[in-house]
């Protein structure tokens, strides 16, 4: 348990809102991260974390995801604004943007919401929460979810729960990470752990292919060689295939003392660790492209 309070401007509790379906449906159900941020609580997050950049990065992520998943606004408008911000500063990676850059982008994101939705971005954290819960429940009946259930013989009347969990942040700097892990190799079916992770990121960064992730295990790193080429370079005309079936988890490591690998970080002591059941999807991408690297 934490001493944080939901909506407290001094020390806010932020949550993720996820599907709790009885079977894994990767990429089919909606997720909202960093919920509970607004113009007041972002200041509290910056103060308690001691990192303005982390706080404003989390806020811009929340506005972008909530606007897409809950409000149904054009995701591309926010991505375009982000790309322009990076180009104006001569940057290629999101991680190069400063706290002031994120703060300016938050203002631009809020202007986009006002333009497309006709109302300001919701500031009441309880309104945010109920909006996200409704969106996750509603995603059970989305066309992509229906098709996935039909292809995998999952009864539609099973329904889904919604999990509201305290956030564990992977974007708190070079000692934090997020990723995906499997109990089997999804490509070959080998009975061996397989996964990828990104330093200083959140789940949507893994899905979007913004940066090349690192392999979870030593065996995978050695098999890939010193500098594995990106998927687009290896096969520019390829189309990603659907993932193989296996049990998976999505770990997020927050503020570890060492971060050479997830295993060493876990053994050396992390202040918080968590598992997330699903990562947010990207509507502008094919529903089967939850993983776009080989």
Tab-separated table of C-alpha atoms in Angstrom, residues 25-207:
chain	number	residue	atom	x	y	z
A	25	UNK	CA	-6.023	-11.108	-25.619
A	26	UNK	CA	-2.814	-9.252	-26.543
A	27	UNK	CA	-3.423	-5.858	-28.091
A	28	UNK	CA	-7.198	-6.298	-28.251
A	29	UNK	CA	-8.303	-4.520	-25.071
A	30	UNK	CA	-7.798	-0.869	-24.193
A	31	UNK	CA	-5.462	0.418	-21.477
A	32	UNK	CA	-4.963	3.850	-19.927
A	33	UNK	CA	-1.756	4.709	-18.048
A	34	UNK	CA	-0.812	7.607	-15.734
A	35	UNK	CA	-4.440	8.335	-14.882
A	36	UNK	CA	-4.898	10.943	-12.166
A	37	UNK	CA	-2.706	13.624	-13.688
A	38	UNK	CA	-4.016	17.115	-14.257
A	39	UNK	CA	-2.651	20.660	-14.128
A	40	UNK	CA	-2.377	20.489	-10.317
A	41	UNK	CA	-1.229	16.919	-9.691
A	42	UNK	CA	1.539	17.123	-12.275
A	43	UNK	CA	3.159	19.727	-10.035
A	44	UNK	CA	2.900	17.363	-7.068
A	45	UNK	CA	4.390	14.503	-9.072
A	46	UNK	CA	7.299	16.717	-10.079
A	47	UNK	CA	7.895	17.726	-6.471
A	48	UNK	CA	7.678	14.251	-4.936
A	49	UNK	CA	9.772	12.599	-7.656
A	50	UNK	CA	12.282	15.426	-7.846
A	51	UNK	CA	12.149	15.143	-11.638
A	52	UNK	CA	10.185	17.715	-13.639
A	53	UNK	CA	10.946	15.974	-16.897
A	54	UNK	CA	9.474	12.681	-15.703
A	55	UNK	CA	6.318	14.401	-14.445
A	56	UNK	CA	5.608	16.330	-17.653
A	57	UNK	CA	6.506	13.334	-19.813
A	58	UNK	CA	3.945	11.274	-17.878
A	59	UNK	CA	1.316	14.004	-18.261
A	60	UNK	CA	1.743	14.275	-22.034
A	61	UNK	CA	1.558	10.474	-22.283
A	62	UNK	CA	-1.678	10.465	-20.297
A	63	UNK	CA	-3.314	13.192	-22.382
A	64	UNK	CA	-2.360	11.417	-25.600
A	65	UNK	CA	-3.564	7.990	-24.471
A	66	UNK	CA	-6.755	9.196	-22.782
A	67	UNK	CA	-7.680	11.300	-25.810
A	68	UNK	CA	-7.274	8.275	-28.064
A	69	UNK	CA	-8.803	5.521	-25.934
A	70	UNK	CA	-11.531	7.377	-24.035
A	71	UNK	CA	-12.358	10.480	-26.057
A	72	UNK	CA	-11.874	8.804	-29.444
A	73	UNK	CA	-9.793	11.644	-30.883
A	74	UNK	CA	-7.395	11.319	-33.803
A	75	UNK	CA	-4.213	9.749	-32.425
A	76	UNK	CA	-2.250	10.996	-35.436
A	77	UNK	CA	-2.673	14.648	-34.436
A	78	UNK	CA	-0.789	14.063	-31.206
A	79	UNK	CA	1.930	12.004	-32.891
A	80	UNK	CA	2.377	14.759	-35.472
A	81	UNK	CA	2.767	17.392	-32.760
A	82	UNK	CA	5.383	15.227	-31.029
A	83	UNK	CA	7.359	14.703	-34.224
A	84	UNK	CA	7.327	18.429	-34.973
A	85	UNK	CA	8.599	19.166	-31.455
A	86	UNK	CA	11.501	16.775	-31.956
A	87	UNK	CA	12.333	18.152	-35.401
A	88	UNK	CA	12.258	21.753	-34.154
A	89	UNK	CA	14.830	20.845	-31.515
A	90	UNK	CA	16.928	18.666	-33.823
A	91	UNK	CA	16.168	15.522	-31.809
A	92	UNK	CA	15.439	11.998	-33.025
A	93	UNK	CA	14.382	10.393	-29.732
A	94	UNK	CA	11.647	11.274	-27.244
A	95	UNK	CA	14.166	10.883	-24.425
A	96	UNK	CA	16.107	13.910	-25.688
A	97	UNK	CA	13.263	16.319	-24.944
A	98	UNK	CA	13.535	18.342	-21.736
A	99	UNK	CA	10.959	19.170	-19.073
A	100	UNK	CA	10.280	22.511	-20.746
A	101	UNK	CA	9.798	20.773	-24.091
A	102	UNK	CA	7.249	18.390	-22.546
A	103	UNK	CA	5.498	21.267	-20.810
A	104	UNK	CA	5.086	23.078	-24.120
A	105	UNK	CA	3.832	19.880	-25.746
A	106	UNK	CA	1.272	19.374	-22.968
A	107	UNK	CA	-0.131	22.819	-23.735
A	108	UNK	CA	-0.294	21.930	-27.424
A	109	UNK	CA	-1.969	18.595	-26.662
A	110	UNK	CA	-4.620	20.357	-24.572
A	111	UNK	CA	-5.246	22.764	-27.447
A	112	UNK	CA	-5.725	19.790	-29.791
A	113	UNK	CA	-8.274	18.285	-27.370
A	114	UNK	CA	-10.132	21.590	-27.204
A	115	UNK	CA	-10.174	21.792	-31.013
A	116	UNK	CA	-11.261	18.212	-31.716
A	117	UNK	CA	-13.511	17.555	-28.706
A	118	UNK	CA	-14.927	21.031	-28.240
A	119	UNK	CA	-14.191	20.950	-24.502
A	120	UNK	CA	-11.091	21.230	-22.304
A	121	UNK	CA	-9.207	18.100	-21.317
A	122	UNK	CA	-10.862	16.599	-18.199
A	123	UNK	CA	-9.238	17.844	-14.993
A	124	UNK	CA	-11.449	16.000	-12.476
A	125	UNK	CA	-9.579	12.767	-11.690
A	126	UNK	CA	-12.785	10.881	-10.848
A	127	UNK	CA	-14.272	11.809	-14.220
A	128	UNK	CA	-11.033	10.565	-15.782
A	129	UNK	CA	-11.301	7.270	-13.902
A	130	UNK	CA	-14.902	6.490	-14.810
A	131	UNK	CA	-14.253	7.462	-18.420
A	132	UNK	CA	-11.335	5.032	-18.608
A	133	UNK	CA	-13.277	2.225	-16.912
A	134	UNK	CA	-16.091	2.624	-19.430
A	135	UNK	CA	-13.656	2.595	-22.348
A	136	UNK	CA	-11.970	-0.622	-21.184
A	137	UNK	CA	-15.326	-2.343	-20.682
A	138	UNK	CA	-16.426	-1.097	-24.102
A	139	UNK	CA	-13.327	-2.456	-25.820
A	140	UNK	CA	-14.577	-6.016	-25.120
A	141	UNK	CA	-17.144	-5.427	-27.867
A	142	UNK	CA	-14.746	-3.802	-30.329
A	143	UNK	CA	-14.470	-5.417	-33.741
A	144	UNK	CA	-10.844	-6.395	-33.223
A	145	UNK	CA	-11.734	-8.129	-29.935
A	146	UNK	CA	-14.668	-9.956	-31.516
A	147	UNK	CA	-12.498	-11.207	-34.380
A	148	UNK	CA	-9.775	-12.325	-31.967
A	149	UNK	CA	-12.286	-14.251	-29.832
A	150	UNK	CA	-13.774	-15.907	-32.886
A	151	UNK	CA	-10.359	-16.978	-34.190
A	152	UNK	CA	-9.301	-18.309	-30.789
A	153	UNK	CA	-12.606	-19.900	-29.696
A	154	UNK	CA	-13.093	-17.548	-26.756
A	155	UNK	CA	-16.766	-17.212	-25.710
A	156	UNK	CA	-18.036	-13.662	-25.947
A	157	UNK	CA	-20.237	-14.060	-22.872
A	158	UNK	CA	-17.195	-14.481	-20.637
A	159	UNK	CA	-16.864	-10.707	-20.531
A	160	UNK	CA	-14.067	-8.825	-18.837
A	161	UNK	CA	-13.245	-7.199	-15.545
A	162	UNK	CA	-11.376	-3.923	-15.237
A	163	UNK	CA	-8.265	-3.683	-13.078
A	164	UNK	CA	-7.304	-0.361	-11.513
A	165	UNK	CA	-3.704	-0.583	-10.299
A	166	UNK	CA	-1.173	1.831	-8.844
A	167	UNK	CA	1.272	2.923	-11.515
A	168	UNK	CA	4.814	1.586	-11.622
A	169	UNK	CA	6.857	3.876	-13.830
A	170	UNK	CA	9.359	2.769	-16.450
A	171	UNK	CA	10.126	6.328	-17.566
A	172	UNK	CA	11.895	7.635	-14.464
A	173	UNK	CA	15.323	7.741	-16.103
A	174	UNK	CA	18.167	5.409	-16.962
A	175	UNK	CA	17.498	3.159	-13.940
A	176	UNK	CA	13.908	2.374	-14.977
A	177	UNK	CA	12.570	0.157	-17.757
A	178	UNK	CA	9.509	-1.447	-19.281
A	179	UNK	CA	9.132	-4.498	-21.489
A	180	UNK	CA	7.418	-7.736	-22.378
A	181	UNK	CA	8.290	-11.273	-21.263
A	182	UNK	CA	7.174	-14.738	-22.382
A	183	UNK	CA	7.480	-18.126	-20.690
A	184	UNK	CA	8.182	-19.582	-24.160
A	185	UNK	CA	9.903	-18.263	-27.236
A	186	UNK	CA	6.937	-16.994	-29.330
A	187	UNK	CA	8.833	-17.490	-32.601
A	188	UNK	CA	10.220	-21.005	-32.139
A	189	UNK	CA	8.134	-22.389	-29.290
A	190	UNK	CA	11.210	-23.278	-27.234
A	191	UNK	CA	10.622	-23.781	-23.530
A	192	UNK	CA	12.777	-20.816	-22.553
A	193	UNK	CA	12.209	-17.303	-21.303
A	194	UNK	CA	12.033	-14.677	-24.016
A	195	UNK	CA	11.479	-10.942	-23.854
A	196	UNK	CA	12.537	-7.422	-24.657
A	197	UNK	CA	12.826	-4.232	-22.620
A	198	UNK	CA	13.415	-0.526	-23.050
A	199	UNK	CA	15.234	1.733	-20.622
A	200	UNK	CA	13.444	4.948	-19.619
A	201	UNK	CA	10.171	4.157	-21.382
A	202	UNK	CA	6.565	3.133	-20.923
A	203	UNK	CA	4.636	0.332	-22.539
A	204	UNK	CA	3.458	2.164	-25.633
A	205	UNK	CA	7.081	2.827	-26.625
A	206	UNK	CA	7.671	-0.919	-26.950
A	207	UNK	CA	4.536	-1.331	-29.060
